[in-house]
C-alpha cells in the first residue's frame, strides 16, 4: 500500500529514503540532521500540494499577490527564498524562472539543499553562528525552523517568532533514521510522491495531442471545401465544428494542466494549439458569412 502523503508512514519513508541527502546537507550547513529533515519534510510533503498549482496560477493574475508562494497554508518554502538561495533576482523573476524554482522546491534533492542553505544563512545571522550542531539546544533549533517556515503559531517565550513545525521526537521526526549508530548510509533512491502527477502529465499530453489532431483535421476539412456561392452550408458546418471542438479542448486542457497536473512545460504553448485552430476556424466562418 502506498503511504499517504501527509501520514507518519509517508514522513518516515521520505526521511529514510533521503537520509543521505539530509546528512550531507546538514553537514554542509552546520545544522543537526533532525532540523534539516523536519524542514525538508514540511517543504516536500507538509503543504496541500493539490492546491499549489491553481494557487500559483491565480496569484499570477491577481494584482498585489505574490505567485511565488507555493502553499496555501504558508508552511512551504517561498519561491522568493529559493530564488535568493539559488542566486536569482527575486524581485524580477520571469515566468520560466518561477516554474524552475517551483520544480526545484518539489524535487527532494534540490529541496533539501535549498532548505539547508536557507537555514545556514539564518544561523550565520544569529547569535550562535559558531555553535556546533551537536550543541544546539532544541529550543534554538525550533526557533531557526520557525523562522524558515514563516508559519502561524508563536514559539513559547518568543513572541516575535512564529512556528508551525510540531517538533516531536523519535520516528515521527526521523530520529531513528538519523541515528548514526543505525548503520552506514544506503543508496536508496530519493522518495517521490509525484508518480501520479507524471502519469497525469502523460495522459493529459495524450488527450491534448489527440484533441489537436482532431481539431486540425476538422479545420482542414473546412478549409478544403470550396463554397459554391457566398454561403456554402457544408463549409460553414465544418468551420463551426472545428471551432467548437478546438474551444472545448482548449478549456479542458487548461483545466487539466493548470489545476491537476504539476507539469509547468505544458502551460507554455501546447494548450495554445487548439486555441489557435479555433481562431482560424472562426476567421474562416467569418469569411464565408454572406454580406449584408
CSV table of N, CA and C in Angstrom, one decimal, residues 68-180:
chain,number,residue,atom,x,y,z
A,68,UNK,N,4.8,33.5,-6.0
A,68,UNK,CA,5.8,32.6,-5.6
A,68,UNK,C,5.5,31.8,-4.3
A,69,UNK,N,4.4,32.1,-3.7
A,69,UNK,CA,4.0,31.3,-2.5
A,69,UNK,C,3.5,29.9,-3.0
A,70,UNK,N,4.2,28.9,-2.5
A,70,UNK,CA,3.9,27.5,-3.1
A,70,UNK,C,3.0,26.7,-2.2
A,71,UNK,N,2.4,27.3,-1.2
A,71,UNK,CA,1.5,26.5,-0.3
A,71,UNK,C,0.4,27.4,0.2
A,72,UNK,N,-0.8,26.9,0.3
A,72,UNK,CA,-1.9,27.7,0.8
A,72,UNK,C,-1.8,27.9,2.3
A,73,UNK,N,-1.1,27.0,3.0
A,73,UNK,CA,-1.0,27.2,4.5
A,73,UNK,C,0.3,27.8,5.0
A,74,UNK,N,1.0,28.5,4.1
A,74,UNK,CA,2.2,29.3,4.5
A,74,UNK,C,3.3,28.5,5.1
A,75,UNK,N,3.3,27.1,5.0
A,75,UNK,CA,4.4,26.3,5.5
A,75,UNK,C,5.5,26.1,4.5
A,76,UNK,N,5.1,25.9,3.2
A,76,UNK,CA,6.1,25.5,2.2
A,76,UNK,C,7.0,26.7,2.0
A,77,UNK,N,8.2,26.4,1.5
A,77,UNK,CA,9.3,27.4,1.3
A,77,UNK,C,8.8,28.3,0.2
A,78,UNK,N,8.9,29.6,0.4
A,78,UNK,CA,8.6,30.6,-0.6
A,78,UNK,C,9.5,30.6,-1.7
A,79,UNK,N,9.0,30.7,-2.9
A,79,UNK,CA,9.8,30.8,-4.1
A,79,UNK,C,10.8,31.9,-4.0
A,80,UNK,N,10.4,33.0,-3.4
A,80,UNK,CA,11.3,34.1,-3.2
A,80,UNK,C,12.5,33.7,-2.4
A,81,UNK,N,12.4,32.9,-1.4
A,81,UNK,CA,13.5,32.5,-0.6
A,81,UNK,C,14.4,31.5,-1.4
A,82,UNK,N,13.7,30.7,-2.2
A,82,UNK,CA,14.5,29.8,-3.0
A,82,UNK,C,15.3,30.5,-4.1
A,83,UNK,N,14.7,31.6,-4.6
A,83,UNK,CA,15.4,32.4,-5.6
A,83,UNK,C,16.6,33.1,-5.0
A,84,UNK,N,16.5,33.6,-3.7
A,84,UNK,CA,17.6,34.2,-3.1
A,84,UNK,C,18.7,33.2,-2.8
A,85,UNK,N,18.4,32.0,-2.4
A,85,UNK,CA,19.4,31.0,-2.1
A,85,UNK,C,20.1,30.5,-3.4
A,86,UNK,N,19.3,30.4,-4.5
A,86,UNK,CA,19.9,29.9,-5.7
A,86,UNK,C,20.5,31.0,-6.6
A,87,UNK,N,20.5,32.3,-6.2
A,87,UNK,CA,21.1,33.3,-6.9
A,87,UNK,C,20.3,34.0,-7.9
A,88,UNK,N,19.0,33.9,-7.9
A,88,UNK,CA,18.1,34.6,-8.8
A,88,UNK,C,17.7,36.0,-8.2
A,89,UNK,N,17.3,36.9,-9.1
A,89,UNK,CA,16.8,38.2,-8.7
A,89,UNK,C,15.3,38.0,-8.3
A,90,UNK,N,15.1,37.9,-7.0
A,90,UNK,CA,13.7,37.5,-6.5
A,90,UNK,C,12.7,38.6,-6.9
A,91,UNK,N,13.1,39.8,-7.1
A,91,UNK,CA,12.2,40.9,-7.4
A,91,UNK,C,11.8,40.9,-8.9
A,92,UNK,N,12.6,40.2,-9.8
A,92,UNK,CA,12.3,40.3,-11.2
A,92,UNK,C,12.4,38.9,-11.8
A,93,UNK,N,11.6,38.0,-11.3
A,93,UNK,CA,11.6,36.6,-11.9
A,93,UNK,C,10.7,36.5,-13.1
A,94,UNK,N,11.2,35.8,-14.1
A,94,UNK,CA,10.3,35.6,-15.3
A,94,UNK,C,9.4,34.4,-14.9
A,95,UNK,N,8.4,34.1,-15.8
A,95,UNK,CA,7.6,33.0,-15.6
A,95,UNK,C,8.3,31.7,-15.6
A,96,UNK,N,9.3,31.6,-16.5
A,96,UNK,CA,10.0,30.4,-16.6
A,96,UNK,C,10.9,30.1,-15.4
A,97,UNK,N,11.5,31.2,-14.9
A,97,UNK,CA,12.3,31.1,-13.7
A,97,UNK,C,11.4,30.7,-12.5
A,98,UNK,N,10.2,31.2,-12.4
A,98,UNK,CA,9.4,30.8,-11.3
A,98,UNK,C,9.0,29.3,-11.4
A,99,UNK,N,8.8,28.9,-12.6
A,99,UNK,CA,8.5,27.4,-12.8
A,99,UNK,C,9.6,26.6,-12.4
A,100,UNK,N,10.9,27.0,-12.8
A,100,UNK,CA,12.1,26.3,-12.4
A,100,UNK,C,12.2,26.2,-10.9
A,101,UNK,N,11.9,27.3,-10.2
A,101,UNK,CA,12.1,27.4,-8.8
A,101,UNK,C,11.0,26.5,-8.1
A,102,UNK,N,9.8,26.5,-8.6
A,102,UNK,CA,8.8,25.7,-8.0
A,102,UNK,C,9.1,24.2,-8.2
A,103,UNK,N,9.6,23.8,-9.4
A,103,UNK,CA,10.1,22.4,-9.6
A,103,UNK,C,11.2,22.1,-8.7
A,104,UNK,N,12.1,23.0,-8.4
A,104,UNK,CA,13.3,22.8,-7.5
A,104,UNK,C,12.8,22.5,-6.1
A,105,UNK,N,11.8,23.3,-5.7
A,105,UNK,CA,11.3,23.1,-4.3
A,105,UNK,C,10.6,21.7,-4.2
A,106,UNK,N,10.0,21.2,-5.3
A,106,UNK,CA,9.3,19.9,-5.3
A,106,UNK,C,10.3,18.7,-5.4
A,107,UNK,N,11.5,19.0,-6.0
A,107,UNK,CA,12.5,17.9,-6.1
A,107,UNK,C,13.2,17.6,-4.8
A,108,UNK,N,13.2,16.4,-4.3
A,108,UNK,CA,13.8,16.1,-3.0
A,108,UNK,C,15.2,16.6,-2.8
A,109,UNK,N,16.1,16.2,-3.7
A,109,UNK,CA,17.5,16.6,-3.6
A,109,UNK,C,17.7,18.1,-3.6
A,110,UNK,N,17.1,18.8,-4.5
A,110,UNK,CA,17.2,20.3,-4.6
A,110,UNK,C,16.5,20.9,-3.4
A,111,UNK,N,15.4,20.4,-3.0
A,111,UNK,CA,14.6,20.9,-1.9
A,111,UNK,C,15.4,20.9,-0.6
A,112,UNK,N,16.1,19.7,-0.3
A,112,UNK,CA,16.8,19.5,0.9
A,112,UNK,C,18.0,20.5,1.0
A,113,UNK,N,18.7,20.7,-0.1
A,113,UNK,CA,19.9,21.6,0.0
A,113,UNK,C,19.4,23.1,-0.1
A,114,UNK,N,18.3,23.4,-0.7
A,114,UNK,CA,17.8,24.7,-0.7
A,114,UNK,C,17.4,25.1,0.7
A,115,UNK,N,16.7,24.2,1.4
A,115,UNK,CA,16.2,24.5,2.7
A,115,UNK,C,17.4,24.6,3.7
A,116,UNK,N,18.4,23.7,3.5
A,116,UNK,CA,19.6,23.7,4.4
A,116,UNK,C,20.4,25.0,4.2
A,117,UNK,N,20.5,25.5,3.0
A,117,UNK,CA,21.2,26.7,2.7
A,117,UNK,C,20.5,27.9,3.4
A,118,UNK,N,19.2,27.9,3.3
A,118,UNK,CA,18.4,29.0,3.9
A,118,UNK,C,18.6,28.9,5.5
A,119,UNK,N,18.5,27.7,6.0
A,119,UNK,CA,18.7,27.6,7.5
A,119,UNK,C,20.2,28.0,7.9
A,120,UNK,N,21.1,27.7,7.0
A,120,UNK,CA,22.5,28.1,7.3
A,120,UNK,C,22.7,29.6,7.3
A,121,UNK,N,22.0,30.3,6.4
A,121,UNK,CA,22.0,31.7,6.4
A,121,UNK,C,21.4,32.3,7.7
A,122,UNK,N,20.3,31.7,8.1
A,122,UNK,CA,19.7,32.2,9.4
A,122,UNK,C,20.6,31.9,10.6
A,123,UNK,N,21.3,30.8,10.6
A,123,UNK,CA,22.2,30.5,11.7
A,123,UNK,C,23.4,31.5,11.7
A,124,UNK,N,23.9,31.8,10.4
A,124,UNK,CA,25.0,32.8,10.4
A,124,UNK,C,24.6,34.2,10.8
A,125,UNK,N,23.3,34.5,10.7
A,125,UNK,CA,22.9,35.8,11.1
A,125,UNK,C,22.5,35.9,12.6
A,126,UNK,N,22.5,34.7,13.3
A,126,UNK,CA,22.0,34.6,14.6
A,126,UNK,C,23.2,34.8,15.6
A,127,UNK,N,22.9,34.7,16.9
A,127,UNK,CA,23.9,34.9,17.9
A,127,UNK,C,24.7,33.6,18.2
A,128,UNK,N,24.4,32.5,17.5
A,128,UNK,CA,25.1,31.3,17.8
A,128,UNK,C,25.6,30.7,16.5
A,129,UNK,N,26.2,31.6,15.6
A,129,UNK,CA,26.7,31.2,14.3
A,129,UNK,C,27.8,30.1,14.5
A,130,UNK,N,28.6,30.2,15.6
A,130,UNK,CA,29.7,29.3,15.7
A,130,UNK,C,29.5,28.1,16.6
A,131,UNK,N,28.2,27.9,17.0
A,131,UNK,CA,27.8,26.8,17.8
A,131,UNK,C,27.8,25.5,17.0
A,132,UNK,N,28.5,24.4,17.4
A,132,UNK,CA,28.4,23.2,16.6
A,132,UNK,C,27.0,22.6,16.6
A,133,UNK,N,26.7,21.8,15.6
A,133,UNK,CA,25.3,21.3,15.6
A,133,UNK,C,24.9,20.5,16.8
A,134,UNK,N,25.9,19.7,17.3
A,134,UNK,CA,25.5,18.8,18.4
A,134,UNK,C,25.3,19.6,19.7
A,135,UNK,N,25.7,20.9,19.8
A,135,UNK,CA,25.5,21.7,21.0
A,135,UNK,C,24.3,22.6,20.9
A,136,UNK,N,23.6,22.6,19.7
A,136,UNK,CA,22.4,23.5,19.6
A,136,UNK,C,21.3,22.9,20.4
A,137,UNK,N,20.7,23.8,21.3
A,137,UNK,CA,19.6,23.4,22.1
A,137,UNK,C,18.4,23.2,21.2
A,138,UNK,N,17.5,22.4,21.7
A,138,UNK,CA,16.3,22.1,20.9
A,138,UNK,C,15.4,23.4,20.7
A,139,UNK,N,15.4,24.2,21.7
A,139,UNK,CA,14.6,25.5,21.5
A,139,UNK,C,15.2,26.3,20.4
A,140,UNK,N,16.5,26.4,20.3
A,140,UNK,CA,17.1,27.2,19.2
A,140,UNK,C,16.9,26.5,17.9
A,141,UNK,N,16.9,25.2,17.8
A,141,UNK,CA,16.6,24.5,16.5
A,141,UNK,C,15.2,24.9,16.1
A,142,UNK,N,14.3,24.9,17.1
A,142,UNK,CA,12.9,25.2,16.8
A,142,UNK,C,12.7,26.6,16.3
A,143,UNK,N,13.5,27.5,16.9
A,143,UNK,CA,13.4,28.9,16.5
A,143,UNK,C,13.9,29.1,15.1
A,144,UNK,N,15.0,28.4,14.7
A,144,UNK,CA,15.5,28.5,13.4
A,144,UNK,C,14.5,27.9,12.4
A,145,UNK,N,14.0,26.8,12.7
A,145,UNK,CA,13.0,26.2,11.9
A,145,UNK,C,11.7,27.1,11.7
A,146,UNK,N,11.3,27.7,12.8
A,146,UNK,CA,10.2,28.6,12.8
A,146,UNK,C,10.4,29.8,11.9
A,147,UNK,N,11.6,30.3,11.9
A,147,UNK,CA,11.9,31.5,11.1
A,147,UNK,C,11.9,31.1,9.6
A,148,UNK,N,12.4,29.8,9.3
A,148,UNK,CA,12.4,29.3,8.0
A,148,UNK,C,11.0,29.1,7.5
A,149,UNK,N,10.1,28.5,8.3
A,149,UNK,CA,8.8,28.2,7.9
A,149,UNK,C,7.9,29.4,7.7
A,150,UNK,N,8.0,30.4,8.6
A,150,UNK,CA,7.1,31.6,8.5
A,150,UNK,C,5.7,31.2,8.7
A,151,UNK,N,5.5,30.2,9.6
A,151,UNK,CA,4.2,29.7,9.9
A,151,UNK,C,3.4,30.6,10.9
A,152,UNK,N,2.4,30.0,11.6
A,152,UNK,CA,1.5,30.9,12.2
A,152,UNK,C,1.5,30.9,13.8
A,153,UNK,N,2.0,29.8,14.4
A,153,UNK,CA,1.9,29.7,15.8
A,153,UNK,C,3.1,30.2,16.5
A,154,UNK,N,3.0,31.1,17.6
A,154,UNK,CA,4.2,31.6,18.3
A,154,UNK,C,4.9,30.6,19.0
A,155,UNK,N,6.2,30.7,19.0
A,155,UNK,CA,7.1,29.8,19.8
A,155,UNK,C,6.9,30.3,21.3
A,156,UNK,N,6.7,29.3,22.2
A,156,UNK,CA,6.6,29.7,23.6
A,156,UNK,C,7.8,30.5,24.1
A,157,UNK,N,7.5,31.7,24.7
A,157,UNK,CA,8.5,32.5,25.3
A,157,UNK,C,9.2,33.4,24.2
A,158,UNK,N,8.9,33.3,23.0
A,158,UNK,CA,9.5,34.1,21.9
A,158,UNK,C,8.4,34.7,21.0
A,159,UNK,N,7.7,35.8,21.5
A,159,UNK,CA,6.6,36.3,20.8
A,159,UNK,C,6.9,36.7,19.4
A,160,UNK,N,8.1,37.0,19.1
A,160,UNK,CA,8.5,37.5,17.7
A,160,UNK,C,8.7,36.4,16.7
A,161,UNK,N,8.7,35.2,17.2
A,161,UNK,CA,8.9,34.1,16.3
A,161,UNK,C,7.7,33.3,16.1
A,162,UNK,N,7.4,32.8,14.9
A,162,UNK,CA,6.2,32.0,14.6
A,162,UNK,C,6.7,30.6,14.2
A,163,UNK,N,5.9,29.6,14.7
A,163,UNK,CA,6.3,28.2,14.4
A,163,UNK,C,5.1,27.4,13.9
A,164,UNK,N,5.4,26.5,13.1
A,164,UNK,CA,4.4,25.5,12.6
A,164,UNK,C,5.0,24.1,12.5
A,165,UNK,N,6.1,23.9,13.2
A,165,UNK,CA,6.8,22.6,12.9
A,165,UNK,C,6.2,21.4,13.6
A,166,UNK,N,5.5,21.6,14.7
A,166,UNK,CA,5.1,20.5,15.5
A,166,UNK,C,6.2,19.5,15.8
A,167,UNK,N,7.4,20.0,16.4
A,167,UNK,CA,8.5,19.1,16.6
A,167,UNK,C,8.2,18.0,17.6
A,168,UNK,N,8.5,16.8,17.2
A,168,UNK,CA,8.3,15.7,18.1
A,168,UNK,C,9.5,14.7,17.9
A,169,UNK,N,9.8,14.0,19.0
A,169,UNK,CA,11.0,13.2,19.0
A,169,UNK,C,10.6,11.8,18.4
A,170,UNK,N,11.7,11.0,18.2
A,170,UNK,CA,11.5,9.7,17.8
A,170,UNK,C,11.3,9.6,16.3
A,171,UNK,N,10.6,8.5,15.9
A,171,UNK,CA,10.5,8.2,14.5
A,171,UNK,C,9.6,9.3,13.7
A,172,UNK,N,8.8,10.0,14.4
A,172,UNK,CA,7.9,11.0,13.8
A,172,UNK,C,8.7,12.1,13.2
A,173,UNK,N,9.9,12.4,13.7
A,173,UNK,CA,10.8,13.4,13.1
A,173,UNK,C,12.0,12.7,12.4
A,174,UNK,N,11.9,11.4,12.3
A,174,UNK,CA,13.0,10.7,11.6
A,174,UNK,C,14.2,10.5,12.6
A,175,UNK,N,13.9,10.6,13.9
A,175,UNK,CA,15.1,10.4,14.9
A,175,UNK,C,15.7,9.1,14.7
A,176,UNK,N,15.0,8.0,14.5
A,176,UNK,CA,15.6,6.7,14.4
A,176,UNK,C,16.4,6.6,13.1
A,177,UNK,N,15.9,7.2,12.0
A,177,UNK,CA,16.6,7.1,10.8
A,177,UNK,C,17.9,7.9,10.8
A,178,UNK,N,17.9,9.0,11.6
A,178,UNK,CA,19.0,9.9,11.7
A,178,UNK,C,20.1,9.5,12.7
A,179,UNK,N,19.8,8.4,13.4
A,179,UNK,CA,20.8,7.9,14.4
A,179,UNK,C,22.0,7.4,13.7
A,180,UNK,N,23.2,8.0,14.0
A,180,UNK,CA,24.4,7.5,13.3
A,180,UNK,C,24.7,6.1,13.6
